[in-house]
PDB file of C-alpha atoms in Angstrom:
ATOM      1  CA  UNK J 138      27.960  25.572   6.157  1.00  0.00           C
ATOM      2  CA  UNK J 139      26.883  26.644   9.418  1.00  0.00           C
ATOM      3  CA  UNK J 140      26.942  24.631  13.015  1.00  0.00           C
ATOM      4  CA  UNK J 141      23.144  24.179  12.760  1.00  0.00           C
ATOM      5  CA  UNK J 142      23.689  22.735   8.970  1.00  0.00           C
ATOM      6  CA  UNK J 143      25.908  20.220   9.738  1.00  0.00           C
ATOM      7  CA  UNK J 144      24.098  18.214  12.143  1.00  0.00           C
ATOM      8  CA  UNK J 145      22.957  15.163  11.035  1.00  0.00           C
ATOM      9  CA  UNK J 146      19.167  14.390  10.424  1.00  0.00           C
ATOM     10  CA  UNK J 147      19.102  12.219  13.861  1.00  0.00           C
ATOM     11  CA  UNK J 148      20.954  14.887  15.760  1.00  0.00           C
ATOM     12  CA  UNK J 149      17.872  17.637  14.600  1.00  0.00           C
ATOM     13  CA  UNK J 150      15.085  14.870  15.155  1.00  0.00           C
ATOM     14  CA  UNK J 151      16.675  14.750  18.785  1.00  0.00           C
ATOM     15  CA  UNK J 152      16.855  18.659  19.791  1.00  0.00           C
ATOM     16  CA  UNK J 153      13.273  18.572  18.130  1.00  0.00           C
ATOM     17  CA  UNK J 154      11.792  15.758  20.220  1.00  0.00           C
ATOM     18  CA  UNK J 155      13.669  17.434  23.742  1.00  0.00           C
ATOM     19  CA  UNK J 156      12.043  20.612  22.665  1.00  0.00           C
ATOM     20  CA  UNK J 157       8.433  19.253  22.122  1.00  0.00           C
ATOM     21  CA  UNK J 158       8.978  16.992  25.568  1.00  0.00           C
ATOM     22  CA  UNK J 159       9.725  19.968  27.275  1.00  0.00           C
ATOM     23  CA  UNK J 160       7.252  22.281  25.764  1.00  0.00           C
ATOM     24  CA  UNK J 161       4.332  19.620  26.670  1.00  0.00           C
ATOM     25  CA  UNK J 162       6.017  18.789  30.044  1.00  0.00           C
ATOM     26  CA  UNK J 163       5.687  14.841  29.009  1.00  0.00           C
ATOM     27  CA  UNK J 164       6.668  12.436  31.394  1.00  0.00           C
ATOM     28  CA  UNK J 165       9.845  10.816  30.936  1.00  0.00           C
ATOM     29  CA  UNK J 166      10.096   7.947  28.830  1.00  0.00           C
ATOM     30  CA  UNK J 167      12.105   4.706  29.980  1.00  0.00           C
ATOM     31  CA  UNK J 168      13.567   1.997  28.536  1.00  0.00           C
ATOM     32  CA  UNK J 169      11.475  -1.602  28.568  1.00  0.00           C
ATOM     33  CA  UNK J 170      13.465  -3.494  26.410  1.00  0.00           C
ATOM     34  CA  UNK J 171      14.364  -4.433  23.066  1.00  0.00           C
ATOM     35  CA  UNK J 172      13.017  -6.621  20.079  1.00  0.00           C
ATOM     36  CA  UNK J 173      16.078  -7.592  17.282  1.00  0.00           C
ATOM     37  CA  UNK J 174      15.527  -9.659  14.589  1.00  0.00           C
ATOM     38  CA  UNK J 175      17.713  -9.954  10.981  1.00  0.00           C
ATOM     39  CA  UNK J 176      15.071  -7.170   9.397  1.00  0.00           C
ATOM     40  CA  UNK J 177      14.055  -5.032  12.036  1.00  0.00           C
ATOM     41  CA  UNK J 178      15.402  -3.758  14.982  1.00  0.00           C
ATOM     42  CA  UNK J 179      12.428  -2.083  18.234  1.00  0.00           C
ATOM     43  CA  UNK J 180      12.489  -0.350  21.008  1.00  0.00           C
ATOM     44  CA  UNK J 181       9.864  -0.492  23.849  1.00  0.00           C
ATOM     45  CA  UNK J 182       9.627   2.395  26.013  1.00  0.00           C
ATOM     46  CA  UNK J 183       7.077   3.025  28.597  1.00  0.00           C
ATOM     47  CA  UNK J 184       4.083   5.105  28.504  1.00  0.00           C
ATOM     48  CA  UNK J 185       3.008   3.575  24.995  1.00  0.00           C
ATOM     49  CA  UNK J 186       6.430   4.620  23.486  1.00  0.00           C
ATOM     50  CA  UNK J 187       7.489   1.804  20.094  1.00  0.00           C
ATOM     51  CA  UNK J 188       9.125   2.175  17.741  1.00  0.00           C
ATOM     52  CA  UNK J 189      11.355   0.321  14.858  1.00  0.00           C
ATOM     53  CA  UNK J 190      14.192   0.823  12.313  1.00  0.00           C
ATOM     54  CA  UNK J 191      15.568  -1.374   9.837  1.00  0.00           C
ATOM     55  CA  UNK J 192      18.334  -3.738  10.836  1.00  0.00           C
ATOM     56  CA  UNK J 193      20.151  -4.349   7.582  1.00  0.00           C
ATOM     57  CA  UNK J 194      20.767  -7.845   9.388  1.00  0.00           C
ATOM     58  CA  UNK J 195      20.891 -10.431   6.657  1.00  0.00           C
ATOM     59  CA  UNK J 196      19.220  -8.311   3.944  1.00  0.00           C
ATOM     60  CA  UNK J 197      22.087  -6.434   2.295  1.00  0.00           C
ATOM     61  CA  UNK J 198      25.292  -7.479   0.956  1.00  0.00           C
ATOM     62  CA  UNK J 199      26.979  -4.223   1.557  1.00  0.00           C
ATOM     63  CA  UNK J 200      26.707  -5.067   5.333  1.00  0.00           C
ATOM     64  CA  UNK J 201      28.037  -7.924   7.498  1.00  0.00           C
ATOM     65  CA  UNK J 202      27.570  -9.020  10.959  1.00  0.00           C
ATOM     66  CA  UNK J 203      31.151  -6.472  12.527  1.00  0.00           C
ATOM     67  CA  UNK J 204      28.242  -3.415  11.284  1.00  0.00           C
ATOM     68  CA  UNK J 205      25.037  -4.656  12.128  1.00  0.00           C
ATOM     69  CA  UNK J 206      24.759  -7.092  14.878  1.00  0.00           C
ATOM     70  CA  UNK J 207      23.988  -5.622  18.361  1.00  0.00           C
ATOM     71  CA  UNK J 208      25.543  -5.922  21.052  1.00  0.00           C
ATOM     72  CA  UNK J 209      23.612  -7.474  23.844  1.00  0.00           C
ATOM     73  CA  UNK J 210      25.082  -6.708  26.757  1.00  0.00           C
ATOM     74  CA  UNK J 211      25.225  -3.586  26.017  1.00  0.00           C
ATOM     75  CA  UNK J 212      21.559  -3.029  25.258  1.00  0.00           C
ATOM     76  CA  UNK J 213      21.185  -5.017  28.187  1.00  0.00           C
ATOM     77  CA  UNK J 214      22.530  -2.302  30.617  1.00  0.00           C
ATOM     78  CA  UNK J 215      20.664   0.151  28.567  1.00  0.00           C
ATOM     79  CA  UNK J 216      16.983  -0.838  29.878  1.00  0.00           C
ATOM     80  CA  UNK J 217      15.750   0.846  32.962  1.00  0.00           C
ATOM     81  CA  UNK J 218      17.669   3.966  31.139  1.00  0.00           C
ATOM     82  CA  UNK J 219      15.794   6.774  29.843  1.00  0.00           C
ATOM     83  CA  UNK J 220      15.142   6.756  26.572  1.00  0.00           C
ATOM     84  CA  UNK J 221      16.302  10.150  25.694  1.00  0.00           C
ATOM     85  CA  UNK J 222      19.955   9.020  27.326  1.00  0.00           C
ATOM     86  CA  UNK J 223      20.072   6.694  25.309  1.00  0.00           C
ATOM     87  CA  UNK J 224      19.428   8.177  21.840  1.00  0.00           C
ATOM     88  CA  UNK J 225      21.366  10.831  22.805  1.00  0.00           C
ATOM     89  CA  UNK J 226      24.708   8.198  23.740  1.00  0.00           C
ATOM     90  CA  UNK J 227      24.627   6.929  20.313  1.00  0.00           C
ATOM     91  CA  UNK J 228      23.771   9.656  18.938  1.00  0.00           C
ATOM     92  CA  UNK J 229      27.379  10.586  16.718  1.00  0.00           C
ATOM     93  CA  UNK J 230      27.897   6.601  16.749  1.00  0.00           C
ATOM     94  CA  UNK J 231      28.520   5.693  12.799  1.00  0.00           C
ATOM     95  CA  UNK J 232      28.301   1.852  13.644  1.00  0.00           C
ATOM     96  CA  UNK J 233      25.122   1.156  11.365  1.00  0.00           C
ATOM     97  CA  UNK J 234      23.792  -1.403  14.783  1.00  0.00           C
ATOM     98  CA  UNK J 235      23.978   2.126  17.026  1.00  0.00           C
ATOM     99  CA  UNK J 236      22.388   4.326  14.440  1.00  0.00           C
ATOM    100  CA  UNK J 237      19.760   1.565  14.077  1.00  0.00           C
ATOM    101  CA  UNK J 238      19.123   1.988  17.783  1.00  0.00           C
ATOM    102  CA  UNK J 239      19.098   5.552  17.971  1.00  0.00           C
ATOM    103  CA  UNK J 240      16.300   5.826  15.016  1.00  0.00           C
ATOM    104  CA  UNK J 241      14.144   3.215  16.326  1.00  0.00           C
ATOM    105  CA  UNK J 242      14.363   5.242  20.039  1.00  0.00           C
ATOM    106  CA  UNK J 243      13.641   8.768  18.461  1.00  0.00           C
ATOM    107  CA  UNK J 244      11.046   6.972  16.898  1.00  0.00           C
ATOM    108  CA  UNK J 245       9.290   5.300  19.634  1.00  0.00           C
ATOM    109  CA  UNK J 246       9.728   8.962  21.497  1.00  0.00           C
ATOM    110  CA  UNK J 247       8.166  10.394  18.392  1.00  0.00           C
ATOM    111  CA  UNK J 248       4.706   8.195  18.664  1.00  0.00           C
ATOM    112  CA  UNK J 249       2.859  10.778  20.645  1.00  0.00           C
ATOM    113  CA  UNK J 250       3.348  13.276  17.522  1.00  0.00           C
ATOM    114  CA  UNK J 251       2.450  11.051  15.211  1.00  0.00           C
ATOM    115  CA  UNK J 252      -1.650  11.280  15.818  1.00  0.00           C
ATOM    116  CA  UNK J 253      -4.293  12.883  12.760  1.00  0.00           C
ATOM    117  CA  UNK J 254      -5.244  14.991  15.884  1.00  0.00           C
ATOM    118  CA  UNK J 255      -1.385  16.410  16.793  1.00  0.00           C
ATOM    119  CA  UNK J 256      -0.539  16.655  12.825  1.00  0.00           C
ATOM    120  CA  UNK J 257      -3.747  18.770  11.814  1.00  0.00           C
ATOM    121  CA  UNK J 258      -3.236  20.688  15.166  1.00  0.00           C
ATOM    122  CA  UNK J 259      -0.195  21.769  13.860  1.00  0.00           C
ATOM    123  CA  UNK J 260      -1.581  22.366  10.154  1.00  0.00           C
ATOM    124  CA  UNK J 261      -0.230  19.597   8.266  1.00  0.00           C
ATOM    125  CA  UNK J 262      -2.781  17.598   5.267  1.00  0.00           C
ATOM    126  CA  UNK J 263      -3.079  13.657   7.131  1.00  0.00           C
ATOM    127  CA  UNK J 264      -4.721  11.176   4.747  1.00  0.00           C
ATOM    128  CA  UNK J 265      -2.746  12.263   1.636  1.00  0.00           C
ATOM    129  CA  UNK J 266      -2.680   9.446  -1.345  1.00  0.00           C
ATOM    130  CA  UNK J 267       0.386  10.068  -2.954  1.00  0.00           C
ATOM    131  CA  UNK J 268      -0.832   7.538  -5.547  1.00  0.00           C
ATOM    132  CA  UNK J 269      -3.768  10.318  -6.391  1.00  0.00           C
ATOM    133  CA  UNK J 270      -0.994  13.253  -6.659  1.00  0.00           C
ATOM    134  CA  UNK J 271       0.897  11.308  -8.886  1.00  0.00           C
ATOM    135  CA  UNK J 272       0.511  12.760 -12.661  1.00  0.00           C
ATOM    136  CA  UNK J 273       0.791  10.699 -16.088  1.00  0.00           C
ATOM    137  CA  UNK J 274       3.215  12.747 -16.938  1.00  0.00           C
ATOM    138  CA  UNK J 275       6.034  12.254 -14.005  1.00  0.00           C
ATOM    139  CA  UNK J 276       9.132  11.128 -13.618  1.00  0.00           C
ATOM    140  CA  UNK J 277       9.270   9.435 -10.720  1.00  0.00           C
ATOM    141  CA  UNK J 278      12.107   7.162  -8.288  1.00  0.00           C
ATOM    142  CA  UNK J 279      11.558   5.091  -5.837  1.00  0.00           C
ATOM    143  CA  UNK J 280      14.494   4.862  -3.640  1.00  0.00           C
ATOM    144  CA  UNK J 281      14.339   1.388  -2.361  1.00  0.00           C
ATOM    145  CA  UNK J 282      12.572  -1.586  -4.372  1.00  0.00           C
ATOM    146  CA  UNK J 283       9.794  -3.047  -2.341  1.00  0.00           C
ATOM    147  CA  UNK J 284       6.324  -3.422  -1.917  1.00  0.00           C
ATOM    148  CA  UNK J 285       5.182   0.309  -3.403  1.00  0.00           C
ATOM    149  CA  UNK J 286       7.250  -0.321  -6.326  1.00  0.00           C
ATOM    150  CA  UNK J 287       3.855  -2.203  -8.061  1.00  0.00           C
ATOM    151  CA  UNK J 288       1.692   0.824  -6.371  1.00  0.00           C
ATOM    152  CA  UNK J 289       3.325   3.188  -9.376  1.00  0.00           C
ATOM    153  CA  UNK J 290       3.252   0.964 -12.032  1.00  0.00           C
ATOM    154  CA  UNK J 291       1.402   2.572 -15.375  1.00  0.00           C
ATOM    155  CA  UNK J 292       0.539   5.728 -13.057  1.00  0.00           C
ATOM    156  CA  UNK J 293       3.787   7.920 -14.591  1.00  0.00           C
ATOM    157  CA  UNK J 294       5.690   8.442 -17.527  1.00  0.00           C
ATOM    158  CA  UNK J 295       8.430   6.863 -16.437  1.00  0.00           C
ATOM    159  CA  UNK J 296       9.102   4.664 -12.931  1.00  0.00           C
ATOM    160  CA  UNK J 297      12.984   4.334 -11.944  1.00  0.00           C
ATOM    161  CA  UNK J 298      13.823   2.592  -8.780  1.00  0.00           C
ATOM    162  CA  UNK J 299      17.515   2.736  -7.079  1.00  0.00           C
ATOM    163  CA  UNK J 300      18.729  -0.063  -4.443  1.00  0.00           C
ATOM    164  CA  UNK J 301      21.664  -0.684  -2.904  1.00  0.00           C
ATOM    165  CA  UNK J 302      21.471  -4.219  -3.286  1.00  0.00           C
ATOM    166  CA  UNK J 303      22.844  -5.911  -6.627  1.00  0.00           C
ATOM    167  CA  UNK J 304      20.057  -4.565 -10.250  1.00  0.00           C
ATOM    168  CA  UNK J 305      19.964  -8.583 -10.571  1.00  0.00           C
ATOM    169  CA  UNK J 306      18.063  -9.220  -7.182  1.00  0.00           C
ATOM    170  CA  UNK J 307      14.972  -7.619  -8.306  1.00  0.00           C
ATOM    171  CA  UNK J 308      15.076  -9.025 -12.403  1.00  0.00           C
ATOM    172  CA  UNK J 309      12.759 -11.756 -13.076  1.00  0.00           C
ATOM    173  CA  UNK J 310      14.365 -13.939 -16.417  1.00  0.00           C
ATOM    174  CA  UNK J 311      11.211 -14.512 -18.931  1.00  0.00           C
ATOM    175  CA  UNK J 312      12.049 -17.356 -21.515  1.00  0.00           C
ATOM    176  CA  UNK J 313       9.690 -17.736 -24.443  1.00  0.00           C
ATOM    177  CA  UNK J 314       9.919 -17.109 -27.826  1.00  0.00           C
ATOM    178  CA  UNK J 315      12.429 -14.721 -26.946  1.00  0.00           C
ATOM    179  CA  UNK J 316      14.325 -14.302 -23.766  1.00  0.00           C
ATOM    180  CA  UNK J 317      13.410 -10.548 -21.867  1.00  0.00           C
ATOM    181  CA  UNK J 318      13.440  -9.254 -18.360  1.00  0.00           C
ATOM    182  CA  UNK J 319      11.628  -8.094 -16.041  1.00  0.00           C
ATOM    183  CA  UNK J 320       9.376  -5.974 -13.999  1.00  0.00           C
ATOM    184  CA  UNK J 321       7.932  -4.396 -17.166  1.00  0.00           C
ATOM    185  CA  UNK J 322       7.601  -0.964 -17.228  1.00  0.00           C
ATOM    186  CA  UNK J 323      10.415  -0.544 -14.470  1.00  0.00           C
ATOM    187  CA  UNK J 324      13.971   0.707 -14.618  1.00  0.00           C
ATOM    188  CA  UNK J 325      16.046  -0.594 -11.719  1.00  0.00           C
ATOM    189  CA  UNK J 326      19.084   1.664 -11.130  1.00  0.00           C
ATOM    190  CA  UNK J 327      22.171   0.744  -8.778  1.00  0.00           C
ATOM    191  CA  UNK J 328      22.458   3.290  -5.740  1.00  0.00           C
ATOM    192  CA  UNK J 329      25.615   4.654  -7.362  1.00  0.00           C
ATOM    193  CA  UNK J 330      23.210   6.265  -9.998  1.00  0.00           C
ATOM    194  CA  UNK J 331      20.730   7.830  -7.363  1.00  0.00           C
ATOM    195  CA  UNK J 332      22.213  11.656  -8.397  1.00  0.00           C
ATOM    196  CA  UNK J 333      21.502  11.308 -11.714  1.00  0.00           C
ATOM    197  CA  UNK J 334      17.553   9.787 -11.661  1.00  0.00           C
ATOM    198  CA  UNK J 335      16.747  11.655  -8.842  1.00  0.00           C
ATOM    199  CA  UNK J 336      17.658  15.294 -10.272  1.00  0.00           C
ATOM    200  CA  UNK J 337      15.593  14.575 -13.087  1.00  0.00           C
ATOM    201  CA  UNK J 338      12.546  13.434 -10.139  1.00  0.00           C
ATOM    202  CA  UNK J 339       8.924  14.516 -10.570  1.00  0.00           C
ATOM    203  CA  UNK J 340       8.079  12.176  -7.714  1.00  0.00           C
ATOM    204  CA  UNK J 341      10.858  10.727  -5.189  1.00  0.00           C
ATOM    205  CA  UNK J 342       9.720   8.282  -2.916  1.00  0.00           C
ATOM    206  CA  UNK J 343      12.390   8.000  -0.258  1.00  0.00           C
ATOM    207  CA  UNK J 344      12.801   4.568   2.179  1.00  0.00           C
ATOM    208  CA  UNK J 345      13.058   5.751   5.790  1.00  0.00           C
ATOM    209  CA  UNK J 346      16.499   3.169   5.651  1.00  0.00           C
ATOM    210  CA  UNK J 347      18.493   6.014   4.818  1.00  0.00           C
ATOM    211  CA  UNK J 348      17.952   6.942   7.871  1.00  0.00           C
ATOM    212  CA  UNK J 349      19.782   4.139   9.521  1.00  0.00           C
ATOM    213  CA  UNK J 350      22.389   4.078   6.542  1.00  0.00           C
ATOM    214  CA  UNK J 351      23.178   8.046   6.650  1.00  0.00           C
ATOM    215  CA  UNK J 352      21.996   8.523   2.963  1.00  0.00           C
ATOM    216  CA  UNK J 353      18.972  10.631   3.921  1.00  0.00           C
ATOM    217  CA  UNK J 354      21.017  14.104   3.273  1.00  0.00           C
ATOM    218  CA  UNK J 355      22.684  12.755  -0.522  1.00  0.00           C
ATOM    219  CA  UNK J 356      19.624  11.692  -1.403  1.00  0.00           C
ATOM    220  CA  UNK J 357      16.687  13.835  -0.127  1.00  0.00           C
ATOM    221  CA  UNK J 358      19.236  16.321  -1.956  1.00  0.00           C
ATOM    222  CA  UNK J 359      19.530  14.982  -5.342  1.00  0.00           C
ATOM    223  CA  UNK J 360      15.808  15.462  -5.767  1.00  0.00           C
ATOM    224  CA  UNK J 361      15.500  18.931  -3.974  1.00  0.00           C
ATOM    225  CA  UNK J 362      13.632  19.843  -7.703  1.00  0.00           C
ATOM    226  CA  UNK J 363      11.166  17.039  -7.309  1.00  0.00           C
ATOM    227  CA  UNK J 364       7.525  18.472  -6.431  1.00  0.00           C
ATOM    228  CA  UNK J 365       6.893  15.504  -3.788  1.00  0.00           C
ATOM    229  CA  UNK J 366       9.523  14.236  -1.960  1.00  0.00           C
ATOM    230  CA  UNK J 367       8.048  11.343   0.351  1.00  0.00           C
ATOM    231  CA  UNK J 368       9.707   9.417   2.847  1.00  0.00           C
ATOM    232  CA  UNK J 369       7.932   5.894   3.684  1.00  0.00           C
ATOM    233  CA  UNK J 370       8.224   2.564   5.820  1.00  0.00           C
ATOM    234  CA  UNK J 371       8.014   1.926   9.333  1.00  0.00           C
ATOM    235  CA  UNK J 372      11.807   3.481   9.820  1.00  0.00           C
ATOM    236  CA  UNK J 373       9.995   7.173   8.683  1.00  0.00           C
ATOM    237  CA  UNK J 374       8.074   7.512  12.166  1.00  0.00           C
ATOM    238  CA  UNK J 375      10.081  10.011  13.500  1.00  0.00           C
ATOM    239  CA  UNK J 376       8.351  13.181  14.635  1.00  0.00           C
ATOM    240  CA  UNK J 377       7.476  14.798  11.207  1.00  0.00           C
ATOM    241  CA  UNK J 378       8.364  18.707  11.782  1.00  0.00           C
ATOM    242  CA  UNK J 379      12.168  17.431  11.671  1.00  0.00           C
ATOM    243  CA  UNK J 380      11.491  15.691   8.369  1.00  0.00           C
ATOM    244  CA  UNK J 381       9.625  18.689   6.731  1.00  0.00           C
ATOM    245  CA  UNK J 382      12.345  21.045   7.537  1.00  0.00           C
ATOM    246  CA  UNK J 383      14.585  18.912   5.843  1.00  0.00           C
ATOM    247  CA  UNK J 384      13.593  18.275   2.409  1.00  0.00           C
ATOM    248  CA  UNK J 385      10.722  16.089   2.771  1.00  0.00           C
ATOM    249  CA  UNK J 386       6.823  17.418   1.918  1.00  0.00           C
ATOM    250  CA  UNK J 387       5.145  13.527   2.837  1.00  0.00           C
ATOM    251  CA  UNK J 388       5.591  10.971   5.258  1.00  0.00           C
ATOM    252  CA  UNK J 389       4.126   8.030   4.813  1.00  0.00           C
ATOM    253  CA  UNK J 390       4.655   5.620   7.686  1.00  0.00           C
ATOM    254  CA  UNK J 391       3.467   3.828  10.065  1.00  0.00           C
ATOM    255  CA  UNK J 392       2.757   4.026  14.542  1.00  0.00           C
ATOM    256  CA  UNK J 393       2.309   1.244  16.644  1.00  0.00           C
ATOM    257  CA  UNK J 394      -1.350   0.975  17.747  1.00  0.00           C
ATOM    258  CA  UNK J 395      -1.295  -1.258  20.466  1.00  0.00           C
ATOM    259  CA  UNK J 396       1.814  -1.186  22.674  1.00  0.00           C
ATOM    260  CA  UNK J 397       0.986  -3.440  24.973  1.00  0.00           C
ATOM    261  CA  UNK J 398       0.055  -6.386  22.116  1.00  0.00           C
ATOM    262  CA  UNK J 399       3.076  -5.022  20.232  1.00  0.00           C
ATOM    263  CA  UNK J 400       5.318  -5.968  22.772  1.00  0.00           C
ATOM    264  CA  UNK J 401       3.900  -9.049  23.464  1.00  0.00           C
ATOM    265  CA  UNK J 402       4.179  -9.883  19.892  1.00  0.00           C
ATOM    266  CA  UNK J 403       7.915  -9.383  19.810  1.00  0.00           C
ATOM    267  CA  UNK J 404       8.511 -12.104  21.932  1.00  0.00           C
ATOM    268  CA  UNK J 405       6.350 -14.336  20.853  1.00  0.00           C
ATOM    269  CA  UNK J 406       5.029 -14.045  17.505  1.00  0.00           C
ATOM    270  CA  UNK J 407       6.927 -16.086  14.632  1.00  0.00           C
ATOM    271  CA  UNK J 408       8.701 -12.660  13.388  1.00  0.00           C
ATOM    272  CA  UNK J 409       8.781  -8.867  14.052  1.00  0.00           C
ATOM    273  CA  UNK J 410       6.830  -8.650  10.602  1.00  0.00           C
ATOM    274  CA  UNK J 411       4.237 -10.111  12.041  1.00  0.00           C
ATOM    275  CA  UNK J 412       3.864  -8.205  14.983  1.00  0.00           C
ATOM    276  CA  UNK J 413       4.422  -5.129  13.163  1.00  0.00           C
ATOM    277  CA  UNK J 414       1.484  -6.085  10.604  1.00  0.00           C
ATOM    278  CA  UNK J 415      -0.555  -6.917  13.402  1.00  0.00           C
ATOM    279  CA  UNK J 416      -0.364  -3.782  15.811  1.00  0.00           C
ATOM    280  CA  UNK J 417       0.304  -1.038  13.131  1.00  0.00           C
ATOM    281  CA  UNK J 418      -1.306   1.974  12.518  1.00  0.00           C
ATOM    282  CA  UNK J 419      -0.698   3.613   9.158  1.00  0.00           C
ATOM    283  CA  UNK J 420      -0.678   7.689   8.434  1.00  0.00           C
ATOM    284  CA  UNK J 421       0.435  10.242   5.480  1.00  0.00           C
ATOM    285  CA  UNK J 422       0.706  13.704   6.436  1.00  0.00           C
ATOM    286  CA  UNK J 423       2.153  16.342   4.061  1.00  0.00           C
ATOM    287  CA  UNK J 424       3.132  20.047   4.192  1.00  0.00           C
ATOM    288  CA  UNK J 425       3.660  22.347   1.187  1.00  0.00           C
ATOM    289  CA  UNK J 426       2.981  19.892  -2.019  1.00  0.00           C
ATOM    290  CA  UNK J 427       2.873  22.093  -4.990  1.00  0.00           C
ATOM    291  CA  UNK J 428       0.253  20.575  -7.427  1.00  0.00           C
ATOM    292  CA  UNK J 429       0.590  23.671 -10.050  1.00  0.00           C
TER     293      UNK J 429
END
């Protein structure tokens, strides 16, 4: 493996977004501050610049408090700091609190690429369903139970999900005549088994977590035979070139749409999933899905 192979997805999405600042000649973008909370963790940058990755605060049992909680005084002396220097500081940090940081900075750098007019004037499909690509006939994984898992229901042969959280989290206990689990209609896998569902993938729907977690090579590579590899959730903002030259075909993620509420929000709405409900904008943009 070459020099350019081995660099990790954040350390491409970085040389991408200095190249595309450059090319543009866009102003430099500063640190404001930063919003934590136990799910998500933002950045706000000037000129319009948000953006979020997952914490893995308080949500996963793999991680405690020594990987994930920030360190305040150190984000602290980070604001009034350009946001590329501070991306780019973090940028070989394994801690999963720094990586968390560094995605949700590309990301906010990433929000002026992330507009229907900048994806079609670079070629790519925005609007895409994936639900409507989906065949009867697919084998599809969902890598990360949550809210899309019901999306796919009945619209594939056969719906596998993988988590890295405990099979029992997500198993609902139905007592009656007989005693059965479920989601119906759902296999819930253990990340340990994401090789072997995802090589067998139709479909693989990707949560922009691994990401923050440094799965997205392993996995997006397991299903390199799937026809649509997607990558969702407000972690997946990050400028979409990098993430099409790396295994994925569709993003499906979310911008911020109103900065200046956004931030606002953070502070003093009741939790960041409010304020991200509130002020985002949703997109799906694709490049090379083969429907044959």
């Amino acid at each position: 493996m070459n020099q350019s192979d081995s660099r990790s997805i954040l350390e491409k999405a970085y040389e991408k977004l200095v190249g595309e600042y450059r090319r543009l000649d866009t102003p430099e973008i500063m640190v404001k501050g930063f919003g934590l909370n136990p799910g998500w963790n933002a950045v706000i940058g000037t000129n319009g610049c948000c953006g979020v990755a997952m914490s893995f605060q308080d949500n996963n049992p793999l991680y405690g408090n020594e990987e994930t909680l920030q360190d305040l005084e150190y984000l602290k002396a980070c604001v009034g700091a350009p946001l590329f220097d501070v991306a780019f500081a973090n940028l070989t940090d394994e801690r999963l609190s720094r990586r968390s940081v560094v995605l949700a900075a590309l990301n906010a750098l990433s929000q002026p690429f992330v507009t229907d007019e900048v994806l079609q004037a670079k070629g790519y499909a925005v609007g895409l369903e994936v639900k409507d690509l989906v065949r009867s006939d697919d084998y599809m994984v969902i890598v990360g139970y949550g809210g899309l898992v019901k999306s796919y229901a009945g619209r594939c042969r056969e719906l596998h999900v993988t988590d890295q959280r405990p099979t029992e989290t997500f198993r609902t206990t139905i007592v009656g005549e007989d005693i059965c689990y479920g989601p119906a209609g759902i296999t819930v896998h253990p990340s340990e088994e994401n090789r072997e569902v995802l090589e067998q993938a139709d479909v693989a729907i990707i949560t922009g977590s691994t990401l923050v977690n440094g799965t997205f090579e392993d996995v997006v590579g397991y299903a390199k035979h799937a026809r649509i590899r997607a990558l969702y959730g407000s972690s997946a903002q990050l400028i979409p070139d990098v993430l099409f030259e790396n295994g994925i075909n569709v993003v499906m993620s979310v911008a911020i749409s109103d900065p200046v509420r956004f931030e606002y929000d953070v502070m003093n709405a009741p939790d960041m999933e409010t304020a991200l409900r509130k002020h985002q904008r949703k997109y799906n943009v694709g490049v090379h899905i083969n429907q044959e």
